[in-house]
PDB file of N, CA, C and O in Angstrom:
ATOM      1  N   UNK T   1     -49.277 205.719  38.431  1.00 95.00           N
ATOM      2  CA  UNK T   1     -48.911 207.098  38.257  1.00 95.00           C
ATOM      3  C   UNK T   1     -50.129 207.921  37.849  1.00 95.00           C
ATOM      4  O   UNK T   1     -50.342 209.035  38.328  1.00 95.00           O
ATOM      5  N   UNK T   2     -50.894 207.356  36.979  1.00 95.00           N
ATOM      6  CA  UNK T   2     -51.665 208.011  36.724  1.00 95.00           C
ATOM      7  C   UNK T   2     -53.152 208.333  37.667  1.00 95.00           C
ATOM      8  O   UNK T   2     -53.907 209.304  37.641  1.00 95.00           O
ATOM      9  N   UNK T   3     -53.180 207.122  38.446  1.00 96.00           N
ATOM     10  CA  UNK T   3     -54.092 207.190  39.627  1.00 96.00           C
ATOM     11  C   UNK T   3     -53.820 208.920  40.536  1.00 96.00           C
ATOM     12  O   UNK T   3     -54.649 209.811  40.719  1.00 96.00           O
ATOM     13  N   UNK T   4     -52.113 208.855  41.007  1.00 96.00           N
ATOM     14  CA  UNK T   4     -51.639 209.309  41.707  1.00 96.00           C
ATOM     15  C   UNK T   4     -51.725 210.995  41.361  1.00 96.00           C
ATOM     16  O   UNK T   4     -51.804 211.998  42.070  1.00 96.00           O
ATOM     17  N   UNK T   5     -51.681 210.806  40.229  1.00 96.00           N
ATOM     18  CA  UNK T   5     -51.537 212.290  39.053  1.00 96.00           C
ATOM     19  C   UNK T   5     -52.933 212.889  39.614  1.00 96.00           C
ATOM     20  O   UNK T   5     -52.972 213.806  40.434  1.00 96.00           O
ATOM     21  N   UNK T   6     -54.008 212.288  39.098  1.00 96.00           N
ATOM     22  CA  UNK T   6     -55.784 212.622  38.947  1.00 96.00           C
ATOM     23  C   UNK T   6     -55.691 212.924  40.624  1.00 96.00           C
ATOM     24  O   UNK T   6     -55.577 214.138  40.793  1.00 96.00           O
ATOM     25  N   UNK T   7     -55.704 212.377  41.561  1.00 95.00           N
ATOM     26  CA  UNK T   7     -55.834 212.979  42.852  1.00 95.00           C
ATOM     27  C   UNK T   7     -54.973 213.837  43.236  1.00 95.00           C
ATOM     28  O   UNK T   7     -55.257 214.439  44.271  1.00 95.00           O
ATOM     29  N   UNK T   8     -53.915 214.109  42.682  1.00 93.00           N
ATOM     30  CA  UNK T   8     -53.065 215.396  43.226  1.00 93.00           C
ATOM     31  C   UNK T   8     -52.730 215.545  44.672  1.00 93.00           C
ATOM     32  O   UNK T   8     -53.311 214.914  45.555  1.00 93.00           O
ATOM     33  N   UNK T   9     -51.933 216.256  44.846  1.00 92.00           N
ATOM     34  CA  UNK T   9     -51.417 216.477  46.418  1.00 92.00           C
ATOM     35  C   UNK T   9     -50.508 215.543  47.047  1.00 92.00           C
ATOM     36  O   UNK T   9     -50.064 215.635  48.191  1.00 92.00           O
ATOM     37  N   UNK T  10     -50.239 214.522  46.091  1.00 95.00           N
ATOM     38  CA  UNK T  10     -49.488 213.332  46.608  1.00 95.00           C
ATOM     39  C   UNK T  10     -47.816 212.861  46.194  1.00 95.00           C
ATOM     40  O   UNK T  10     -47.253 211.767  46.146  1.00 95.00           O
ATOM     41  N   UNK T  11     -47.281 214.555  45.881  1.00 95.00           N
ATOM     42  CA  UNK T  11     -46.336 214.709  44.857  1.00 95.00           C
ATOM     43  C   UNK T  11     -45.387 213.247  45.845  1.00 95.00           C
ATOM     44  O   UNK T  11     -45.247 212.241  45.150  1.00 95.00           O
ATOM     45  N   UNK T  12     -44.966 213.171  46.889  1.00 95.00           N
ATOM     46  CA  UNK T  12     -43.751 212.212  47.133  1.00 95.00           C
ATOM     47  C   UNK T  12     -43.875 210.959  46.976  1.00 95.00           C
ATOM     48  O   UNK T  12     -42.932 210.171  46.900  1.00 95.00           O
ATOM     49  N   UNK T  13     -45.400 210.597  46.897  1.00 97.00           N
ATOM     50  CA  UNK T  13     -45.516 209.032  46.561  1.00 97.00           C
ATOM     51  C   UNK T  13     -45.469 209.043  44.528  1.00 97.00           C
ATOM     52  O   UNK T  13     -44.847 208.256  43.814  1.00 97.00           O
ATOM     53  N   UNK T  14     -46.321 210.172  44.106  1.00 96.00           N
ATOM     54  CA  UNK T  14     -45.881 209.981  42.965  1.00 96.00           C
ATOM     55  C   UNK T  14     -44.385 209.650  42.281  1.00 96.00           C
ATOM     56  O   UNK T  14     -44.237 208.607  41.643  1.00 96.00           O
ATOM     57  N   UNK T  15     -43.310 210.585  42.450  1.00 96.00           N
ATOM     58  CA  UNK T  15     -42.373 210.557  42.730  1.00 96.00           C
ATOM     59  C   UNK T  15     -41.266 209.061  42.758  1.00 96.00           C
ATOM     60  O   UNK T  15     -40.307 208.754  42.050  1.00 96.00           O
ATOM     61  N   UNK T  16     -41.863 208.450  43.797  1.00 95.00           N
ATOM     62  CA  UNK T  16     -41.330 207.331  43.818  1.00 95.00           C
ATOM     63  C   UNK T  16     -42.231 206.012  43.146  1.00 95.00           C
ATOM     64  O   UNK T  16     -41.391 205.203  42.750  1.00 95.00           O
ATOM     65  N   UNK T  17     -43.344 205.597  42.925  1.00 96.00           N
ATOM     66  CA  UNK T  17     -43.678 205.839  41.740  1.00 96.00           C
ATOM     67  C   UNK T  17     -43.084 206.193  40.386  1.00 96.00           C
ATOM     68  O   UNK T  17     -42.989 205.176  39.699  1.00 96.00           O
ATOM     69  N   UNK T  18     -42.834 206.827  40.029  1.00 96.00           N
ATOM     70  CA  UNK T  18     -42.098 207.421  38.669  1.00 96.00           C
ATOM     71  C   UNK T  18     -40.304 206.353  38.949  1.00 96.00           C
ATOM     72  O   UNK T  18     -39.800 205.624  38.095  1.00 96.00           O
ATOM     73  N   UNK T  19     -39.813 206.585  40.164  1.00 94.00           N
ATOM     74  CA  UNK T  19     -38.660 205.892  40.227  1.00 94.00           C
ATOM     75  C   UNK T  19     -38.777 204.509  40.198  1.00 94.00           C
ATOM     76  O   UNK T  19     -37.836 203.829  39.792  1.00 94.00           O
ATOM     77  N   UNK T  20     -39.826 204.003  40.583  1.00 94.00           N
ATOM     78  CA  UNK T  20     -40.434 202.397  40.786  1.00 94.00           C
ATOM     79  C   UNK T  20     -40.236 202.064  39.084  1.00 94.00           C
ATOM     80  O   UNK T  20     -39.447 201.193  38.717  1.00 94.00           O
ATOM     81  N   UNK T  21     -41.212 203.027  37.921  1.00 95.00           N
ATOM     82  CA  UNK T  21     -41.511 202.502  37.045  1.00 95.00           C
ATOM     83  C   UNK T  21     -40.019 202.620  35.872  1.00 95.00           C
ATOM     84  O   UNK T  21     -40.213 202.035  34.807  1.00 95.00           O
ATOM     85  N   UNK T  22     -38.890 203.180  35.991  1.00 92.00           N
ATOM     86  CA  UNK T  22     -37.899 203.181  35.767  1.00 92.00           C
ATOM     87  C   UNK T  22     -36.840 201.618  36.104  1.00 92.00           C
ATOM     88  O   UNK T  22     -35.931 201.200  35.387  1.00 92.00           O
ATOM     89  N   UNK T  23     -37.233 201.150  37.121  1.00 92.00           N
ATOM     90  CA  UNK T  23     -36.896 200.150  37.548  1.00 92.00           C
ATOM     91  C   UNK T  23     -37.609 198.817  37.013  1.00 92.00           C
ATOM     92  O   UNK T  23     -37.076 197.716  37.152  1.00 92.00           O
ATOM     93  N   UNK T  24     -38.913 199.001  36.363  1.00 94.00           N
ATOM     94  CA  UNK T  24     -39.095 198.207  35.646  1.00 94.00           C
ATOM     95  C   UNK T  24     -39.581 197.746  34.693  1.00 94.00           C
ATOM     96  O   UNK T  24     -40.472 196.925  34.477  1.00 94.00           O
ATOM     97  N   UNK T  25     -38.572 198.659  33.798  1.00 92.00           N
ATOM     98  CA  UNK T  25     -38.514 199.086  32.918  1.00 92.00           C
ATOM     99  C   UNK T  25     -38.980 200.377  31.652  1.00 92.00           C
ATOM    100  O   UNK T  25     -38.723 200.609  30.471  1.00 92.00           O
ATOM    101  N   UNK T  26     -39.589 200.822  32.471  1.00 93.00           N
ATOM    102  CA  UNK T  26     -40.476 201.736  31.664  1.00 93.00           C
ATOM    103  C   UNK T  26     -39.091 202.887  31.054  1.00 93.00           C
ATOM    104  O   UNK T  26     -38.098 202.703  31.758  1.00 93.00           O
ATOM    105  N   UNK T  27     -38.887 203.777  30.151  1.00 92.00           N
ATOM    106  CA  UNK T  27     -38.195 204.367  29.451  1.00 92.00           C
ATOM    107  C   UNK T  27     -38.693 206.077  30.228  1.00 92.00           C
ATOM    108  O   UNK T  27     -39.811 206.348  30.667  1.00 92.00           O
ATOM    109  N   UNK T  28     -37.863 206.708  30.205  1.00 92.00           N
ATOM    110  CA  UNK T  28     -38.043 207.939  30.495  1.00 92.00           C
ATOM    111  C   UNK T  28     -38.985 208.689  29.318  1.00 92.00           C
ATOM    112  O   UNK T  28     -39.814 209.464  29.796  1.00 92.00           O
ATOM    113  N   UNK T  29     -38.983 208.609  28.304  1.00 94.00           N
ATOM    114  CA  UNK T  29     -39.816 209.034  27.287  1.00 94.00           C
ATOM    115  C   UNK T  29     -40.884 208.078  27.551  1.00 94.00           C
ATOM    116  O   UNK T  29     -41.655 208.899  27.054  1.00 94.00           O
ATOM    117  N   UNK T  30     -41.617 207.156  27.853  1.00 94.00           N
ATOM    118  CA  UNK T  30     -42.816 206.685  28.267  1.00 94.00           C
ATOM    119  C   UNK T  30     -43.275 207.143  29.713  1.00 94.00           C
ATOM    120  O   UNK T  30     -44.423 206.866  30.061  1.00 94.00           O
ATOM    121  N   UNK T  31     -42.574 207.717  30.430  1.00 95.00           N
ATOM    122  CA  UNK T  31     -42.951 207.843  32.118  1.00 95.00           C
ATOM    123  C   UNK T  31     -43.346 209.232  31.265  1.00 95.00           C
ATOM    124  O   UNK T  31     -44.569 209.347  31.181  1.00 95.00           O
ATOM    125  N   UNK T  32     -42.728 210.133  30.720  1.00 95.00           N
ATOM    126  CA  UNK T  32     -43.113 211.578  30.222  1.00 95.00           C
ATOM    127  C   UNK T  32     -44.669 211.690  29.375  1.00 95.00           C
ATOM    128  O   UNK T  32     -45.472 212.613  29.509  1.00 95.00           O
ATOM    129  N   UNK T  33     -44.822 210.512  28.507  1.00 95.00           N
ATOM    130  CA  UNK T  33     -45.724 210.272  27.669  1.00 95.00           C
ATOM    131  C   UNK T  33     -46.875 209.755  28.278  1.00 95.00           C
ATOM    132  O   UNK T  33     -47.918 209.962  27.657  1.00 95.00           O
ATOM    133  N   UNK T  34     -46.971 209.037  29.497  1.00 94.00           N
ATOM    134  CA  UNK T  34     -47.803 208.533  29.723  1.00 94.00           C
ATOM    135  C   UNK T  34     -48.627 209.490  30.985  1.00 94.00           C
ATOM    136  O   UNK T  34     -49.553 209.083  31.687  1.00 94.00           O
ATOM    137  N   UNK T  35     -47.860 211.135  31.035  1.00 94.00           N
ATOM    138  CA  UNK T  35     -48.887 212.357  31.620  1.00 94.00           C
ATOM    139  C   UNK T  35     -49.076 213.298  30.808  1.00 94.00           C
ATOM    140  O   UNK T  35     -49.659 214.312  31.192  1.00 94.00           O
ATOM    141  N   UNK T  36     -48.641 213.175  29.551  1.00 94.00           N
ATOM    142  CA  UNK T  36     -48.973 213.904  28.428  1.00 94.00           C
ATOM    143  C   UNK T  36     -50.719 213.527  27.998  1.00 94.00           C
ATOM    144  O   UNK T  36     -51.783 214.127  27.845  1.00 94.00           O
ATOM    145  N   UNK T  37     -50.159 212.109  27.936  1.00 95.00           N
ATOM    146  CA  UNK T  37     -51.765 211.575  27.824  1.00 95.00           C
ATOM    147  C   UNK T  37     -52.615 211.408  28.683  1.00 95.00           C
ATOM    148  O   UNK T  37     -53.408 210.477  28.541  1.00 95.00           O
ATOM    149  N   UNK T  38     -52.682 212.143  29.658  1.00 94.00           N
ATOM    150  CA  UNK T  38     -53.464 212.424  30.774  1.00 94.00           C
ATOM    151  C   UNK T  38     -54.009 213.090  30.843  1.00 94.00           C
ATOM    152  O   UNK T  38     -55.013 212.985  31.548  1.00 94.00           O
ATOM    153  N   UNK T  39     -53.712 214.272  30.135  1.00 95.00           N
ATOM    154  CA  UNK T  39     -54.095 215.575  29.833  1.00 95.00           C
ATOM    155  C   UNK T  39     -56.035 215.745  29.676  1.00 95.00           C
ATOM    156  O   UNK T  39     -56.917 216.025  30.486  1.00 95.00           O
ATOM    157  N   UNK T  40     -56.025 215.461  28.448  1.00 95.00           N
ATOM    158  CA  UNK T  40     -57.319 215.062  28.219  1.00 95.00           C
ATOM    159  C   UNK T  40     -58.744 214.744  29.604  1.00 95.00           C
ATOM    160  O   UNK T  40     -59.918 215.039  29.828  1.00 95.00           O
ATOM    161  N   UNK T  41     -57.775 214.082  30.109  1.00 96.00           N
ATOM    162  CA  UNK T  41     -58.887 212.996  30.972  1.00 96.00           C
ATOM    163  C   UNK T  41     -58.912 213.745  32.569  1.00 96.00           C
ATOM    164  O   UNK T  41     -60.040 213.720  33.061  1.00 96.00           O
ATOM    165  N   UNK T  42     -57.988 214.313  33.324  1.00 96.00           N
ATOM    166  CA  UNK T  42     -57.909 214.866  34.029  1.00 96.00           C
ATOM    167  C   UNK T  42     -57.072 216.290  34.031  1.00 96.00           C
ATOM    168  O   UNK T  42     -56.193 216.568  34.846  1.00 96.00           O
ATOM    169  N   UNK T  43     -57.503 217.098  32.999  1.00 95.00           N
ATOM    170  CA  UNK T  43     -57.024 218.726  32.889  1.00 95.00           C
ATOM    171  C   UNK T  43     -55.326 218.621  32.506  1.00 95.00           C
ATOM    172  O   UNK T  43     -54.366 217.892  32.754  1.00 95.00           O
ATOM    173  N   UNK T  44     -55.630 219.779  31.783  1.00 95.00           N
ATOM    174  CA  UNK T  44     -53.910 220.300  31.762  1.00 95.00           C
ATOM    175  C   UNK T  44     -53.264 220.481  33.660  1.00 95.00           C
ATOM    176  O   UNK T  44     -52.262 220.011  34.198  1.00 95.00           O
ATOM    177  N   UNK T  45     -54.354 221.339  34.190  1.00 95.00           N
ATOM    178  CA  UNK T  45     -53.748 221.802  35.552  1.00 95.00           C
ATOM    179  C   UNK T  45     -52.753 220.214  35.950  1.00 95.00           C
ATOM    180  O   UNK T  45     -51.533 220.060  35.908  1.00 95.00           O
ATOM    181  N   UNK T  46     -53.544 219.490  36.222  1.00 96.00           N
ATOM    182  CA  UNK T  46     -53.141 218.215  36.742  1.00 96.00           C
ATOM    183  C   UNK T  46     -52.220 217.777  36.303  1.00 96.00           C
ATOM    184  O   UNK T  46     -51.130 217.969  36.842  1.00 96.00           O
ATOM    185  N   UNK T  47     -52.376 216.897  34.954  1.00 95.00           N
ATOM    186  CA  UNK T  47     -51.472 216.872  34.135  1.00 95.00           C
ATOM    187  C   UNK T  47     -50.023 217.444  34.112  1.00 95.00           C
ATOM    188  O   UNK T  47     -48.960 216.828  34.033  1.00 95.00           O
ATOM    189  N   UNK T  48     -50.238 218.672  34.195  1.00 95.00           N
ATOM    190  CA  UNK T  48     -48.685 219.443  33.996  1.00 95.00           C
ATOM    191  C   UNK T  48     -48.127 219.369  35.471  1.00 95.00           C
ATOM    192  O   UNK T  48     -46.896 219.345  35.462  1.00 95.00           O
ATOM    193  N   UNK T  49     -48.809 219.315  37.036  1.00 96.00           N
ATOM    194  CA  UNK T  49     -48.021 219.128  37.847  1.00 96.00           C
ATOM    195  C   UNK T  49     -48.017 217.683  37.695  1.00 96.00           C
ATOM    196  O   UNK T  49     -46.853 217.284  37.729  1.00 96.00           O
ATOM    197  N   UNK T  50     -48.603 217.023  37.587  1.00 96.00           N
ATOM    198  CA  UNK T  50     -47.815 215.379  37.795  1.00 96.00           C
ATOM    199  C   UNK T  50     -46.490 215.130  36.977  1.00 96.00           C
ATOM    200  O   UNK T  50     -45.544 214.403  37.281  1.00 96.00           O
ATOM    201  N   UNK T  51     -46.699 216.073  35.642  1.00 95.00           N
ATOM    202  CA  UNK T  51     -45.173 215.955  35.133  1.00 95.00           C
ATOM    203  C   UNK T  51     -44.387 216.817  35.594  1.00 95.00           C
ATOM    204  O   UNK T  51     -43.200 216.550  35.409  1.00 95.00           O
ATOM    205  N   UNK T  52     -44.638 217.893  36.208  1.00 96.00           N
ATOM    206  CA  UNK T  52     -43.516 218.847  36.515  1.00 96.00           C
ATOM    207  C   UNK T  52     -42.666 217.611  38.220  1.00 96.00           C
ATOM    208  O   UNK T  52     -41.548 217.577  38.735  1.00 96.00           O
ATOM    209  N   UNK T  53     -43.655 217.040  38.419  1.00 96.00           N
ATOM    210  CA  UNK T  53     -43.272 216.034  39.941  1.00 96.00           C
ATOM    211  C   UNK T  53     -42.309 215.031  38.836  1.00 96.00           C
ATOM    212  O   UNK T  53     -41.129 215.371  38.756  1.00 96.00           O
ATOM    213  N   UNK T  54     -42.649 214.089  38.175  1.00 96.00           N
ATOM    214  CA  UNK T  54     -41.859 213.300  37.348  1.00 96.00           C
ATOM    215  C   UNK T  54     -40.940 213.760  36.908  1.00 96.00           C
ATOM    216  O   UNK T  54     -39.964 213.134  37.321  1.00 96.00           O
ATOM    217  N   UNK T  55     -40.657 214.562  36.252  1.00 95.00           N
ATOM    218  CA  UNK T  55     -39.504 215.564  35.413  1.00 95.00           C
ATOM    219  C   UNK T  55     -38.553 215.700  37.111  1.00 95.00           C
ATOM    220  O   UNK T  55     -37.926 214.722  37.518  1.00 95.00           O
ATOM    221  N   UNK T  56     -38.579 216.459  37.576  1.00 94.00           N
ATOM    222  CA  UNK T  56     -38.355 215.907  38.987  1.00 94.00           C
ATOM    223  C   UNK T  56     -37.823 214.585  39.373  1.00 94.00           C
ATOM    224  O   UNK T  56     -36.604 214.557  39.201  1.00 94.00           O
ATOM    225  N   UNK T  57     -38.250 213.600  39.785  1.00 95.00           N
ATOM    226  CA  UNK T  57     -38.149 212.120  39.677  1.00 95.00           C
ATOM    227  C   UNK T  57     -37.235 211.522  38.599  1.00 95.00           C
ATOM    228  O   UNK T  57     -36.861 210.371  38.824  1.00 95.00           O
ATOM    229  N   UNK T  58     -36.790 212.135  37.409  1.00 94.00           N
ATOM    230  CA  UNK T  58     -36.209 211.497  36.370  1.00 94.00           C
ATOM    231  C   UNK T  58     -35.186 211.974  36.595  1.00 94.00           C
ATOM    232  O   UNK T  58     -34.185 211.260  36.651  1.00 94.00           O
ATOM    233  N   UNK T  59     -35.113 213.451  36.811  1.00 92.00           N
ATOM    234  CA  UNK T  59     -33.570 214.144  37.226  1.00 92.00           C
ATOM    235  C   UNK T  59     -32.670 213.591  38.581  1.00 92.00           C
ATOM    236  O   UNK T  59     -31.463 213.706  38.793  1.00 92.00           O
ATOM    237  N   UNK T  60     -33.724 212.956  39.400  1.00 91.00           N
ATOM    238  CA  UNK T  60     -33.259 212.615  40.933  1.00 91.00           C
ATOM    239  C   UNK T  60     -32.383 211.076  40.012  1.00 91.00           C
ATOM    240  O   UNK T  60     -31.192 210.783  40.122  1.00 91.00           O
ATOM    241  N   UNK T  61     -33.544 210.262  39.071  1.00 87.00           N
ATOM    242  CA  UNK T  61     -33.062 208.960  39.207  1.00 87.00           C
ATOM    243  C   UNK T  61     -31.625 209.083  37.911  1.00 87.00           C
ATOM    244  O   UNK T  61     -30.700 208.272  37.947  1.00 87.00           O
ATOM    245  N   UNK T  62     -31.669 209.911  37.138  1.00 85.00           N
ATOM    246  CA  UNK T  62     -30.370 209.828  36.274  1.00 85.00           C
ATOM    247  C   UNK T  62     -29.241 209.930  37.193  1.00 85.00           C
ATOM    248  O   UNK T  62     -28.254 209.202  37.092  1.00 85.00           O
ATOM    249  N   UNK T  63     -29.389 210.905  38.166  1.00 84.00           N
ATOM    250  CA  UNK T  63     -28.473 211.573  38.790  1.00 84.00           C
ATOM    251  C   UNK T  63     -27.836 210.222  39.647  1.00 84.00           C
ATOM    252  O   UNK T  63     -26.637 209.991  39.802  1.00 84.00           O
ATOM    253  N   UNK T  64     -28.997 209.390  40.164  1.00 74.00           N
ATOM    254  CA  UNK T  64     -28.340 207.954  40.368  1.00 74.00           C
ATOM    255  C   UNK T  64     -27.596 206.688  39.961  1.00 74.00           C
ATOM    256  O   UNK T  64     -26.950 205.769  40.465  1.00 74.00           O
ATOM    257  N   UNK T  65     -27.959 207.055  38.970  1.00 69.00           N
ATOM    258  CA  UNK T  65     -27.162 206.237  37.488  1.00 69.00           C
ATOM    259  C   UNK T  65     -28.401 205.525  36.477  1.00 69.00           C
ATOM    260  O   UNK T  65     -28.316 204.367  36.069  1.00 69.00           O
ATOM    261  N   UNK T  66     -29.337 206.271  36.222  1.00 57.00           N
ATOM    262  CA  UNK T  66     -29.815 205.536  34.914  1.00 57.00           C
ATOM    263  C   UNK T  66     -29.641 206.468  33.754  1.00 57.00           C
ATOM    264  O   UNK T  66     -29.551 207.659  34.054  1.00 57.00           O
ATOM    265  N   UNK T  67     -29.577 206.154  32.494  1.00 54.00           N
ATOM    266  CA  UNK T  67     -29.488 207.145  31.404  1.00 54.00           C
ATOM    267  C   UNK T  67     -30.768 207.665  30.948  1.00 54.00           C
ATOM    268  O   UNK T  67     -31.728 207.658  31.719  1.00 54.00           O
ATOM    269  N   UNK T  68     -30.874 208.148  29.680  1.00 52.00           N
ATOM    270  CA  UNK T  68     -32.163 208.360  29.053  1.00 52.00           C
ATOM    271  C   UNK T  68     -32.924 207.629  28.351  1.00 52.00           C
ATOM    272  O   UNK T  68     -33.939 207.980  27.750  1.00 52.00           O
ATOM    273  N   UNK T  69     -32.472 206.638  28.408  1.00 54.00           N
ATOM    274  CA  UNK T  69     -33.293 205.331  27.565  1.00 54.00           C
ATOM    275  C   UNK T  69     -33.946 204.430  28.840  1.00 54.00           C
ATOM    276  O   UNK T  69     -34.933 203.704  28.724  1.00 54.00           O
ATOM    277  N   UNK T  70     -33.132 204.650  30.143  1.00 50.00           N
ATOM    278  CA  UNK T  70     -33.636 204.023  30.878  1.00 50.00           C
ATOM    279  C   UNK T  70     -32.531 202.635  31.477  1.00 50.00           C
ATOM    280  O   UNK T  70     -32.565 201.980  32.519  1.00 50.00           O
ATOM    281  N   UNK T  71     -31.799 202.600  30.531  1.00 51.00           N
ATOM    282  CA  UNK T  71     -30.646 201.626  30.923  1.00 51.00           C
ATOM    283  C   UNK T  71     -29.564 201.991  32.232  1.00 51.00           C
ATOM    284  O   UNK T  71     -29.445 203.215  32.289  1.00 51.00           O
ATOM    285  N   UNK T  72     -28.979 201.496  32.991  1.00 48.00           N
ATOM    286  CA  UNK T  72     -28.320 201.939  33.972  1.00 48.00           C
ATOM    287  C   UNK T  72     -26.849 202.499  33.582  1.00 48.00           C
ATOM    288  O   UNK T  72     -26.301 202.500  32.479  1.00 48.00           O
ATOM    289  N   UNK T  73     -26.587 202.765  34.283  1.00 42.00           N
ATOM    290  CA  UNK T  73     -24.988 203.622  33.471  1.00 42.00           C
ATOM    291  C   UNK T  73     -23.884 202.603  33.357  1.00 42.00           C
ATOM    292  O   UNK T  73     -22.979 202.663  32.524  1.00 42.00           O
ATOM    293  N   UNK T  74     -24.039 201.628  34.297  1.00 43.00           N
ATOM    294  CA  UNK T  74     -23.028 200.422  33.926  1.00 43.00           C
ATOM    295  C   UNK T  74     -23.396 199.589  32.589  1.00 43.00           C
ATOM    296  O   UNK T  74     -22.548 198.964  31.952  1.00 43.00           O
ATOM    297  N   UNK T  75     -24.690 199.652  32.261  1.00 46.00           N
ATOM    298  CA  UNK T  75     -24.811 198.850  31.054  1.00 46.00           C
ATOM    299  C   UNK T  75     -24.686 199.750  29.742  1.00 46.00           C
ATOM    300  O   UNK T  75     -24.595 199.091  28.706  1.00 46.00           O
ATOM    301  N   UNK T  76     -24.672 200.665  29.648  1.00 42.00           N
ATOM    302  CA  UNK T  76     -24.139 201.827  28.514  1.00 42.00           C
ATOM    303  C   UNK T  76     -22.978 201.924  27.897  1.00 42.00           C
ATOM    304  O   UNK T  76     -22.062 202.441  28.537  1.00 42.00           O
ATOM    305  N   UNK T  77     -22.733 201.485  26.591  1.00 43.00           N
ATOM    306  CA  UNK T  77     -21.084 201.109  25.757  1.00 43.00           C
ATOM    307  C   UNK T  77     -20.597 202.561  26.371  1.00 43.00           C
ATOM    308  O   UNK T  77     -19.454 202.968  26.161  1.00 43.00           O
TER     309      UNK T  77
END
């Protein structure tokens, strides 16, 4: 993701990407955190579209059934 972020222009592979890392396992608050901390190293500009693409990507994959922790909706009491 973060490769994908720094070169820009590549919002649909990022994207899936971001849905890949949901799948194994990564937490929606770490997929968010881990272009926060990007910031620094390759600009806010960048930075904020790779998350505005993810933020994106997280809404597509809840909407499929994962929650906000990252667990799927069948495994949620």
């Amino acid at each position: 993701m973060a490769a994908l972020t720094a070169v820009g222009g590549v919002d649909p592979q990022l994207s899936g990407h971001v849905k890949t890392a949901l799948r194994v396992g990564m937490t929606h608050q770490e997929v968010i955190e881990s272009f926060v901390h990007l910031a620094p190293y390759i600009g806010v500009p960048k930075a904020l579209a790779g998350l505005r693409v993810a933020v994106s990507a997280l809404d597509e994959a809840t909407l499929d059934g994962a929650t906000l922790d990252g667990a799927p909706l069948s495994e949620t009491p």
